[in-house]
Coordinates of C-alpha atoms and ligand atoms in Angstrom, one line a residue:
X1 CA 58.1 -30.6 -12.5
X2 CA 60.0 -28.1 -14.8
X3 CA 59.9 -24.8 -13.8
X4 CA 57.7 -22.6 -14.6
X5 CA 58.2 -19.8 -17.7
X6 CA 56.3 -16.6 -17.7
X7 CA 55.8 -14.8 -20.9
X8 CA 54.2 -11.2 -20.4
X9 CA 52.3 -10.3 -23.6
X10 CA 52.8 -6.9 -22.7
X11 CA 50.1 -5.3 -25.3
X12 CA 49.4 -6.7 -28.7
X13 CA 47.5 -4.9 -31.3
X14 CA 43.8 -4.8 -31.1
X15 CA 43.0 -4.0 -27.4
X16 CA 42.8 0.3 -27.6
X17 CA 43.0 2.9 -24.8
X18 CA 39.5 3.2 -25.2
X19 CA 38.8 -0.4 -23.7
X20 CA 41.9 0.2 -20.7
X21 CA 43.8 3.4 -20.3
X22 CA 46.5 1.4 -18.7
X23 CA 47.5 -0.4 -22.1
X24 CA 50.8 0.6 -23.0
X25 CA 51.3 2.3 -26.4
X26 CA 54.1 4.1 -26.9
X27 CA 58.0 2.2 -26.7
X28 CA 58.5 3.5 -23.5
X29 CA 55.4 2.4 -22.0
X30 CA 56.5 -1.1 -23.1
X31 CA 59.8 -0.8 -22.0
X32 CA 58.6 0.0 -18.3
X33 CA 55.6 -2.5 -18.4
X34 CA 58.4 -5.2 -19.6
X35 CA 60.7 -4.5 -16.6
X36 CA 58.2 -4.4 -14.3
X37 CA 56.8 -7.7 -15.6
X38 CA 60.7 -9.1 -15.5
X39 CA 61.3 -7.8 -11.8
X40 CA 58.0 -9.3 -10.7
X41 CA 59.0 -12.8 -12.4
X42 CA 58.7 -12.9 -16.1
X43 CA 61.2 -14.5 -18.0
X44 CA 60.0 -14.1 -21.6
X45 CA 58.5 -10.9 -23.0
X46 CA 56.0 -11.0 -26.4
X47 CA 56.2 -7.5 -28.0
X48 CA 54.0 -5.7 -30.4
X49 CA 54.6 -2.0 -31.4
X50 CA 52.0 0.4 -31.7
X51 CA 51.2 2.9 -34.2
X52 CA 51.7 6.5 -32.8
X53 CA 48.2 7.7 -34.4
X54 CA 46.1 4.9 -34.6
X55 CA 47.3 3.5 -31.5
X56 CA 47.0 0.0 -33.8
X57 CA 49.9 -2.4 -34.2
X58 CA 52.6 -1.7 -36.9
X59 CA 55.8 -4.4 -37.9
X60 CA 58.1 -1.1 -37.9
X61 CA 61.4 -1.9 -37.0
X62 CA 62.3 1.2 -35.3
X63 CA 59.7 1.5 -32.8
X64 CA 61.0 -2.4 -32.1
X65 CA 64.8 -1.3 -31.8
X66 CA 63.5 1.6 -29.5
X67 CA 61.6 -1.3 -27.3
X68 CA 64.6 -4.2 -27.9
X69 CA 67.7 -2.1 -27.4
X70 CA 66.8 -0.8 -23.9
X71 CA 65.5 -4.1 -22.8
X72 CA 68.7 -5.8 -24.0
X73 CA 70.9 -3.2 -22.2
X74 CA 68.6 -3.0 -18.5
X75 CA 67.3 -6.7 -18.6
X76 CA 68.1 -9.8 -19.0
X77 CA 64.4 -11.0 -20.6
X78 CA 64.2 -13.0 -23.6
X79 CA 62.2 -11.3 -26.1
X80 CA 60.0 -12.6 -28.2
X81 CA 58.9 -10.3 -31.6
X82 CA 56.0 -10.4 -33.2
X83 CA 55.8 -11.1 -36.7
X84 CA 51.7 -10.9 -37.1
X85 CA 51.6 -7.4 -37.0
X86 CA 48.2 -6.9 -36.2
X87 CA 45.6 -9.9 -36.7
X88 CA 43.1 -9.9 -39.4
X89 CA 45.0 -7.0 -41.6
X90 CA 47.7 -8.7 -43.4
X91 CA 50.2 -6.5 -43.6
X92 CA 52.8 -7.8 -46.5
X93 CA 54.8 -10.8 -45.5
X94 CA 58.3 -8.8 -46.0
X95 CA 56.4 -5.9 -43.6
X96 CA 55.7 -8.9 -41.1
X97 CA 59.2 -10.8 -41.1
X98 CA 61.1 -6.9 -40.4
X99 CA 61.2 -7.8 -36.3
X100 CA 63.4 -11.0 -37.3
X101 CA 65.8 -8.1 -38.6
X102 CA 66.2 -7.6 -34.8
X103 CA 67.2 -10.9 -34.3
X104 CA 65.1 -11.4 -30.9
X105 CA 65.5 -15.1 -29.3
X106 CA 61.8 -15.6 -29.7
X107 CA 59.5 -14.4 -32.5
X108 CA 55.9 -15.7 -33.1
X109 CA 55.1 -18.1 -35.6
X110 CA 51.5 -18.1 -36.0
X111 CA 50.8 -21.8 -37.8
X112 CA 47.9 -21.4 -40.1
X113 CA 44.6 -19.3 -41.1
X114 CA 41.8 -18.3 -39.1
X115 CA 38.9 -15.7 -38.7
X116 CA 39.8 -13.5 -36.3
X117 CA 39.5 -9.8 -35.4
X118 CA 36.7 -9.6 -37.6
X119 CA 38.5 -10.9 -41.0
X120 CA 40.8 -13.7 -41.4
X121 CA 44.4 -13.4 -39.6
X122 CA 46.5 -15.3 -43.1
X123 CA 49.4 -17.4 -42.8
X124 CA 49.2 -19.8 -46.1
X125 CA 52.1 -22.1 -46.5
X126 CA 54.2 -20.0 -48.5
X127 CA 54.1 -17.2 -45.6
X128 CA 55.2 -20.2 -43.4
X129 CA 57.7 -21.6 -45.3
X130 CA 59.4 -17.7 -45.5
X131 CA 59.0 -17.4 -41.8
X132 CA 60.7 -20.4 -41.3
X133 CA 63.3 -20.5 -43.5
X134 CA 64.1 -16.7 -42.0
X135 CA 64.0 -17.5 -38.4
X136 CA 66.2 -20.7 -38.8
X137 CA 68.8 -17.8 -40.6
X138 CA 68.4 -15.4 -37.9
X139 CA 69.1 -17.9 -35.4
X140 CA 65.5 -16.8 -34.0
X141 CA 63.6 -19.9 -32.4
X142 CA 59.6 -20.1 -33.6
X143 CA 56.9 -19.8 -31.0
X144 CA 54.4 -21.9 -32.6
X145 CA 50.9 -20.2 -31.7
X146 CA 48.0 -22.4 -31.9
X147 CA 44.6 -20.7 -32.4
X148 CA 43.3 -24.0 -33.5
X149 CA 44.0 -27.5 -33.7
X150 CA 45.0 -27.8 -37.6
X151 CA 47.9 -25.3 -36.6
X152 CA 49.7 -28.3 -34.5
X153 CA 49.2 -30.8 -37.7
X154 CA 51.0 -27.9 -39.7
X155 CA 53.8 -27.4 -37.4
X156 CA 54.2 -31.3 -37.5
X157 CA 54.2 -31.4 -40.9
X158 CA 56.6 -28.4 -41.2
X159 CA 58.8 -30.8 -38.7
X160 CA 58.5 -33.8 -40.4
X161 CA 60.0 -31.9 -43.8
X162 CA 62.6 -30.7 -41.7
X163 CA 61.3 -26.4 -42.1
X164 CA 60.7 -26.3 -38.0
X165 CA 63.5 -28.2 -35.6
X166 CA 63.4 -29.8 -32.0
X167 CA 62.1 -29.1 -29.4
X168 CA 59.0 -27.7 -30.8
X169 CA 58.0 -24.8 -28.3
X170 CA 54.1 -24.1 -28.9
X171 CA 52.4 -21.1 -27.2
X172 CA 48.4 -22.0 -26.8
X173 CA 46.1 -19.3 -27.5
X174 CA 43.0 -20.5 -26.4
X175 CA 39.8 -18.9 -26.6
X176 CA 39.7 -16.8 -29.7
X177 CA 36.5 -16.3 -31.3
X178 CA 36.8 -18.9 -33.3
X179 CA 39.4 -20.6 -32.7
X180 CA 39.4 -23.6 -30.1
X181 CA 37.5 -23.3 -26.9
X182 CA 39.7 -22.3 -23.7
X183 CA 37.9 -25.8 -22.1
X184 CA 40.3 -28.0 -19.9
X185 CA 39.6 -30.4 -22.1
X186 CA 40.6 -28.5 -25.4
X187 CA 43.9 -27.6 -23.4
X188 CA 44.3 -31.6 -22.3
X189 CA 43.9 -32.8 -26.3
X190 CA 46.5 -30.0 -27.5
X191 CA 49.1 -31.6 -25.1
X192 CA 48.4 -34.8 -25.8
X193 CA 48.7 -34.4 -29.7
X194 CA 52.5 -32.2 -29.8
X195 CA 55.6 -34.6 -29.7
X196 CA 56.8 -35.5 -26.1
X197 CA 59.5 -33.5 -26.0
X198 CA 57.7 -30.5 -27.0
X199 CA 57.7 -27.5 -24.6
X200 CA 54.1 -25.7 -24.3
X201 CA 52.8 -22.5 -22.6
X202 CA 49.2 -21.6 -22.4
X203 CA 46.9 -18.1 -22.6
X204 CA 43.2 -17.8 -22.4
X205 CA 41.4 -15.0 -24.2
X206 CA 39.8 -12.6 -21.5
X207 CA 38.2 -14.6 -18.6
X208 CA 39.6 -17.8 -19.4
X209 CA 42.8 -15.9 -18.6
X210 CA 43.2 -17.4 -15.3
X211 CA 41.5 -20.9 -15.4
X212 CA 44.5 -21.5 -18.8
X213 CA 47.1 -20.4 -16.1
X214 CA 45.8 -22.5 -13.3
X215 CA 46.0 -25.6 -15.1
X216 CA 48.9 -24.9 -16.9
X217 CA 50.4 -24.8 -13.2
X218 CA 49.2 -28.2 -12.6
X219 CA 49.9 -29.9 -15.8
X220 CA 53.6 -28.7 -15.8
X221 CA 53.2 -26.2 -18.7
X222 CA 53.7 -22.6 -19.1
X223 CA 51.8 -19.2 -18.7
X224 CA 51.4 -16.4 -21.0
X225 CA 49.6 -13.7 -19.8
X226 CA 49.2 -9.7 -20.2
X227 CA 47.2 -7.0 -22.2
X228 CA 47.1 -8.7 -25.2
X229 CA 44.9 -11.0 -23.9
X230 CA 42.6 -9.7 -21.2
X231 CA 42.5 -6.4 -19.9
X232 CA 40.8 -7.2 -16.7
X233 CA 42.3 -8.5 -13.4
X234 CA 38.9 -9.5 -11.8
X235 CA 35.1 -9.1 -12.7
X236 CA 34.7 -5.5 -13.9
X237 CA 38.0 -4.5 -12.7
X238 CA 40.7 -3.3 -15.3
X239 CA 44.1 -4.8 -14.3
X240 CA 46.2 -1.4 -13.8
X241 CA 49.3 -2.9 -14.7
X242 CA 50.5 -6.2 -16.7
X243 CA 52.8 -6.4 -13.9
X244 CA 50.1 -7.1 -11.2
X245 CA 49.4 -10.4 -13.4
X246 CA 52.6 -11.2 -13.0
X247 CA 52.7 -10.9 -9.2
X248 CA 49.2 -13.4 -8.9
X249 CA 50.5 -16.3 -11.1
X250 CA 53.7 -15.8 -8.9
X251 CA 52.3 -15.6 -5.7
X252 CA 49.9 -19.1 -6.9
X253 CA 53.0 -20.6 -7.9
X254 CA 54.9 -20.3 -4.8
X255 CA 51.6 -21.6 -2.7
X256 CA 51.5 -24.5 -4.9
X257 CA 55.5 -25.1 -5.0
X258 CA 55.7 -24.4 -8.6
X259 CA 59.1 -22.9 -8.8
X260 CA 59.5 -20.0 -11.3
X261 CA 62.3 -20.1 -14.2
X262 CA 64.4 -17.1 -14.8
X263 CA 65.6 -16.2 -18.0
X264 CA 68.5 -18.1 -17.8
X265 CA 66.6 -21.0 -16.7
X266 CA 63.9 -20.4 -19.4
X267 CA 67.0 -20.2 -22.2
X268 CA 68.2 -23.4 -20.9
X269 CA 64.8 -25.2 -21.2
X270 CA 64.0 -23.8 -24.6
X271 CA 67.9 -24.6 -26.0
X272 CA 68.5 -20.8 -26.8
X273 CA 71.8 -19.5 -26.9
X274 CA 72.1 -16.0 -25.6
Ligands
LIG301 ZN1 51.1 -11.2 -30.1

């Protein structure tokens, strides 16, 4: 079995300091949260950067370079840049594709429409085709994020004309609102449906956080994990760090002889060229 590649979604843009105070918001928050996740066994980091008022996400490209440049310069992680922004507000697409100016290994391609965070998070075809055509400029590899199961017939499609290249490397996000159900069986029908020699990593939405990873371990997939998607560590109990999610899936890897990659290994799997 592959090894196993550990993306830290270190704190997105919805979850507030009024749900966890441990969410971090400011670039060196993420910068420290990002190491920690790296020295406890992450290979990937997904980066959002927060507005200093509103504490919401923004696509500015200085509070990125403030989060980038030191993680470029202390780590070794491959990062991975947003480019929604903050779901459900639809920032400009220009205002969205900024993070590719950073030219980060990874950047998120999110697939398609869908009603989330209480509006709909837009991504017609023409927003697609832009992010695509930008990220295959850039030299920045799409993470295809699939909130539903239309999103993997667009990518294929987007394939097929030649807009997205091989391997296709699709990040599940399962569990939304309304988006496809974080069900083993959802999770076993995505996998079966993305060309063979696809590469796939998986995230439940809040408590399906764990179950996602655990059979992501089994099934030879990957594991996202972090703020962004769930706040607590246990019933009730606010994880105090994303590090600390780190440290479980590591800990159940090792028990159940999962090896973990490092981010050389990881840039080897997902052909990226540091
Ligand atoms: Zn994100």
């Amino acid at each position: 079995m592959d090894k196993l590649i550990i993306t830290a979604a270190i704190t997105g843009s919805r979850n507030t300091r009024e749900s966890s105070s441990h969410i971090p918001y400011t670039p060196e928050e993420i910068v420290q949260s990002s190491i920690e996740c790296w020295n406890a066994g992450a290979a990937v980091v997904h980066i959002h950067v927060r507005d200093p008022d509103s504490g919401l996400g923004v696509q500015d490209i200085e509070l990125f370079r403030q989060v980038v440049e030191p993680l470029r310069e202390k780590t070794d992680l491959i990062v991975n840049l947003t480019t929604s922004g903050i779901t459900g507000r639809n920032l400009p697409f220009e205002d969205r594709l900024k993070s590719l100016e950073l030219k980060p290994e990874l950047a998120s391609f999110d697939a398609g429409s869908i009603n989330l965070g209480g509006g709909v998070f837009i991504n017609p075809p023409d927003f697609l085709d832009l992010a695509a055509e930008s990220m295959n400029r850039l030299g920045v590899k799409p993470e295809i994020e699939v909130f539903d199961t239309g999103m993997i017939t667009t990518a294929l499609a987007m394939r097929d004309q030649g807009k997205l290249a091989d391997p296709l490397y699709f990040q599940f996000v399962l569990g939304t609102p309304f988006g496809v159900s974080a069900k083993p069986k959802s999770l076993l029908h995505l996998t079966e449906i993305i060309p063979e020699n696809s590469i796939w990593s998986v995230t439940g939405i809040g408590r399906a956080h764990l179950p996602m990873s655990m059979l992501a371990l089994a099934m030879g997939g990957h594991i996202r994990l972090g703020m962004e998607d769930n706040l607590y560590y246990s019933r009730g109990v606010l994880a105090s760090s994303n590090a600390r999610f780190v440290e479980r899936v590591v800990r159940i890897a090792n028990e159940s002889e999962r090896k973990i990659a490092s981010p050389a290994e990881a840039r080897a799997m997902l052909g990226l060229s540091k």
